[in-house]
């Protein structure tokens, strides 16, 4: 009998228990808080978070924001409730938010945003404060709720809410009547 090769979607499918733990994760709950909310032991909750990380290839201990991004991007859990008003994020803020979502290690975040590794954590703390998030993992959840981190085929075409928010932000910074040079272009194509 031939071996059944599982698809990436099958390999990353969360169990019902992992989905409940992921819901707590994206809301910014600590392991202890998530365990208490679900009525399970901290060890069991932590085991679910580790299993989620393994399914998405995120094994770093500091990878909670990347885990939250992975489960939200997979569509297996909804983002947490978020204020209607999106903070006035700068281009650099949005780049940092994306890097935090995609990279579990500080040095990789620094490289992606082109800043010194020593500046990463203070800048993330400032971004957490600006967003009114509980912590960096909750920040990722809010980023998804606001449509700043949505993923999928549209993102490749530069048409996600992230790109729209970026273009709107750029347009608002242009002098009245001037056309921003970045309008209509994906943030990935804008020289940094």
Tab-separated table of C-alpha atoms in Angstrom:
chain	number	residue	atom	x	y	z
A	1	UNK	CA	0.000	0.000	0.000
A	2	UNK	CA	1.517	3.367	-1.002
A	3	UNK	CA	2.188	5.932	1.698
A	4	UNK	CA	-0.303	8.781	1.879
A	5	UNK	CA	1.471	12.088	1.542
A	6	UNK	CA	-0.231	14.719	3.671
A	7	UNK	CA	-0.716	18.245	2.381
A	8	UNK	CA	0.671	21.295	4.157
A	9	UNK	CA	-2.881	22.168	5.188
A	10	UNK	CA	-3.337	18.740	6.770
A	11	UNK	CA	0.011	18.996	8.559
A	12	UNK	CA	-0.837	22.361	10.085
A	13	UNK	CA	-4.452	21.556	11.010
A	14	UNK	CA	-4.997	22.328	14.691
A	15	UNK	CA	-6.890	20.031	17.014
A	16	UNK	CA	-9.930	21.495	18.822
A	17	UNK	CA	-7.829	21.819	22.014
A	18	UNK	CA	-5.043	23.580	20.105
A	19	UNK	CA	-7.588	25.960	18.567
A	20	UNK	CA	-8.871	26.892	22.022
A	21	UNK	CA	-5.291	27.489	23.193
A	22	UNK	CA	-4.568	29.478	20.014
A	23	UNK	CA	-7.577	31.686	20.742
A	24	UNK	CA	-6.031	32.589	24.088
A	25	UNK	CA	-2.603	33.056	22.477
A	26	UNK	CA	-3.805	35.572	19.869
A	27	UNK	CA	-5.556	37.544	22.618
A	28	UNK	CA	-2.177	37.931	24.338
A	29	UNK	CA	-2.763	35.582	27.273
A	30	UNK	CA	0.264	34.190	29.065
A	31	UNK	CA	0.485	30.421	29.524
A	32	UNK	CA	-0.876	30.754	33.059
A	33	UNK	CA	-3.712	33.080	31.985
A	34	UNK	CA	-4.632	30.899	29.010
A	35	UNK	CA	-4.631	27.755	31.138
A	36	UNK	CA	-6.832	29.391	33.762
A	37	UNK	CA	-9.275	30.676	31.143
A	38	UNK	CA	-9.585	27.192	29.618
A	39	UNK	CA	-9.652	25.355	32.960
A	40	UNK	CA	-6.564	23.266	32.173
A	41	UNK	CA	-3.118	23.004	33.696
A	42	UNK	CA	-0.374	25.390	32.649
A	43	UNK	CA	1.663	22.375	31.509
A	44	UNK	CA	-1.148	21.229	29.212
A	45	UNK	CA	-1.641	24.740	27.824
A	46	UNK	CA	2.096	25.108	27.223
A	47	UNK	CA	2.093	21.734	25.466
A	48	UNK	CA	-0.596	22.993	23.094
A	49	UNK	CA	1.422	26.146	22.326
A	50	UNK	CA	4.539	24.059	21.654
A	51	UNK	CA	2.550	21.702	19.390
A	52	UNK	CA	1.168	24.684	17.462
A	53	UNK	CA	4.686	25.988	16.970
A	54	UNK	CA	5.924	22.633	15.711
A	55	UNK	CA	3.075	22.370	13.210
A	56	UNK	CA	4.057	25.716	11.728
A	57	UNK	CA	7.820	25.233	12.051
A	58	UNK	CA	8.240	27.794	14.835
A	59	UNK	CA	10.226	26.236	17.645
A	60	UNK	CA	11.847	29.330	19.139
A	61	UNK	CA	10.863	30.077	22.730
A	62	UNK	CA	10.484	33.732	21.731
A	63	UNK	CA	8.188	32.881	18.826
A	64	UNK	CA	4.771	33.555	20.403
A	65	UNK	CA	3.993	36.455	18.027
A	66	UNK	CA	5.031	34.323	15.018
A	67	UNK	CA	2.859	31.456	16.292
A	68	UNK	CA	-0.087	33.843	16.655
A	69	UNK	CA	0.483	35.112	13.105
A	70	UNK	CA	0.674	31.567	11.733
A	71	UNK	CA	-2.622	30.447	13.278
A	72	UNK	CA	-4.386	33.669	12.302
A	73	UNK	CA	-3.022	33.551	8.752
A	74	UNK	CA	-4.181	29.927	8.471
A	75	UNK	CA	-7.718	31.068	9.285
A	76	UNK	CA	-8.142	28.499	12.047
A	77	UNK	CA	-8.905	31.039	14.782
A	78	UNK	CA	-10.422	34.511	14.546
A	79	UNK	CA	-8.459	37.586	15.619
A	80	UNK	CA	-9.232	39.096	19.013
A	81	UNK	CA	-11.606	42.035	19.352
A	82	UNK	CA	-9.901	45.305	18.456
A	83	UNK	CA	-10.741	48.979	18.743
A	84	UNK	CA	-12.336	50.325	15.552
A	85	UNK	CA	-9.746	53.063	15.165
A	86	UNK	CA	-6.427	51.890	13.787
A	87	UNK	CA	-3.512	53.787	15.358
A	88	UNK	CA	-1.542	56.143	13.130
A	89	UNK	CA	1.222	53.709	12.293
A	90	UNK	CA	4.245	54.953	10.371
A	91	UNK	CA	5.809	53.027	7.517
A	92	UNK	CA	8.487	51.852	9.927
A	93	UNK	CA	5.819	50.747	12.440
A	94	UNK	CA	4.143	48.644	9.762
A	95	UNK	CA	7.464	47.122	8.722
A	96	UNK	CA	8.215	46.266	12.353
A	97	UNK	CA	4.750	44.771	12.820
A	98	UNK	CA	5.202	42.574	9.737
A	99	UNK	CA	8.723	41.533	10.822
A	100	UNK	CA	7.496	40.652	14.322
A	101	UNK	CA	4.757	38.514	12.776
A	102	UNK	CA	7.083	36.716	10.400
A	103	UNK	CA	10.296	36.288	12.407
A	104	UNK	CA	10.575	34.653	15.834
A	105	UNK	CA	14.137	35.805	16.559
A	106	UNK	CA	15.207	39.332	17.468
A	107	UNK	CA	18.175	39.378	15.095
A	108	UNK	CA	15.914	38.369	12.176
A	109	UNK	CA	13.435	41.109	13.065
A	110	UNK	CA	16.302	43.612	13.189
A	111	UNK	CA	17.553	42.504	9.786
A	112	UNK	CA	14.070	42.720	8.247
A	113	UNK	CA	13.506	46.257	9.553
A	114	UNK	CA	17.131	47.340	9.065
A	115	UNK	CA	17.704	48.396	12.664
A	116	UNK	CA	20.177	47.397	15.353
A	117	UNK	CA	19.208	44.265	17.305
A	118	UNK	CA	19.436	46.281	20.541
A	119	UNK	CA	16.685	48.589	19.228
A	120	UNK	CA	14.183	45.832	18.391
A	121	UNK	CA	12.637	45.199	21.822
A	122	UNK	CA	12.303	48.893	22.800
A	123	UNK	CA	10.710	49.660	19.420
A	124	UNK	CA	8.302	46.729	19.810
A	125	UNK	CA	7.407	47.974	23.299
A	126	UNK	CA	6.645	51.412	21.816
A	127	UNK	CA	4.501	49.795	19.106
A	128	UNK	CA	2.622	47.728	21.724
A	129	UNK	CA	1.890	50.948	23.650
A	130	UNK	CA	0.834	52.814	20.501
A	131	UNK	CA	-1.606	50.020	19.602
A	132	UNK	CA	-2.955	49.644	23.139
A	133	UNK	CA	-2.005	45.966	23.069
A	134	UNK	CA	-1.378	43.851	26.146
A	135	UNK	CA	1.924	42.541	24.726
A	136	UNK	CA	3.677	41.758	21.443
A	137	UNK	CA	1.584	38.640	20.788
A	138	UNK	CA	-1.656	40.573	21.306
A	139	UNK	CA	-0.240	43.218	18.947
A	140	UNK	CA	-0.137	40.580	16.196
A	141	UNK	CA	-3.739	39.641	16.949
A	142	UNK	CA	-4.777	43.295	16.704
A	143	UNK	CA	-2.796	43.662	13.485
A	144	UNK	CA	-4.880	40.863	11.982
A	145	UNK	CA	-8.120	42.294	13.367
A	146	UNK	CA	-7.316	45.637	11.723
A	147	UNK	CA	-6.456	43.924	8.443
A	148	UNK	CA	-2.807	44.954	8.552
A	149	UNK	CA	-1.389	41.416	8.503
A	150	UNK	CA	-3.848	39.510	6.353
A	151	UNK	CA	-2.244	36.976	4.066
A	152	UNK	CA	-3.229	35.137	0.937
A	153	UNK	CA	-3.143	35.499	-2.837
A	154	UNK	CA	-4.293	39.121	-2.708
A	155	UNK	CA	-1.226	40.035	-0.667
A	156	UNK	CA	1.004	38.931	-3.492
A	157	UNK	CA	-0.825	41.315	-5.777
A	158	UNK	CA	-0.434	44.169	-3.296
A	159	UNK	CA	-4.156	44.497	-2.635
A	160	UNK	CA	-4.553	43.488	0.999
A	161	UNK	CA	-5.748	45.907	3.672
A	162	UNK	CA	-2.073	46.194	4.725
A	163	UNK	CA	-1.226	47.650	1.329
A	164	UNK	CA	-4.332	49.818	1.280
A	165	UNK	CA	-3.546	51.133	4.769
A	166	UNK	CA	0.029	51.799	3.697
A	167	UNK	CA	-1.074	53.739	0.608
A	168	UNK	CA	-3.647	55.692	2.638
A	169	UNK	CA	-0.987	56.529	5.212
A	170	UNK	CA	1.395	57.699	2.491
A	171	UNK	CA	-1.297	59.763	0.789
A	172	UNK	CA	-2.177	61.479	4.068
A	173	UNK	CA	1.443	62.567	4.474
A	174	UNK	CA	1.709	64.121	1.011
A	175	UNK	CA	1.245	67.866	0.642
A	176	UNK	CA	-2.297	68.788	-0.345
A	177	UNK	CA	-2.788	68.266	-4.052
A	178	UNK	CA	0.492	66.377	-4.507
A	179	UNK	CA	0.509	62.792	-5.644
A	180	UNK	CA	2.669	60.586	-3.409
A	181	UNK	CA	5.358	58.785	-5.354
A	182	UNK	CA	4.427	55.540	-3.617
A	183	UNK	CA	0.704	55.637	-4.371
A	184	UNK	CA	-0.469	52.486	-6.062
A	185	UNK	CA	2.761	50.643	-5.409
A	186	UNK	CA	3.224	47.786	-2.985
A	187	UNK	CA	5.277	48.555	0.146
A	188	UNK	CA	7.656	45.840	-1.024
A	189	UNK	CA	8.539	47.907	-4.092
A	190	UNK	CA	9.114	51.161	-2.246
A	191	UNK	CA	12.819	51.858	-1.738
A	192	UNK	CA	13.567	51.985	1.976
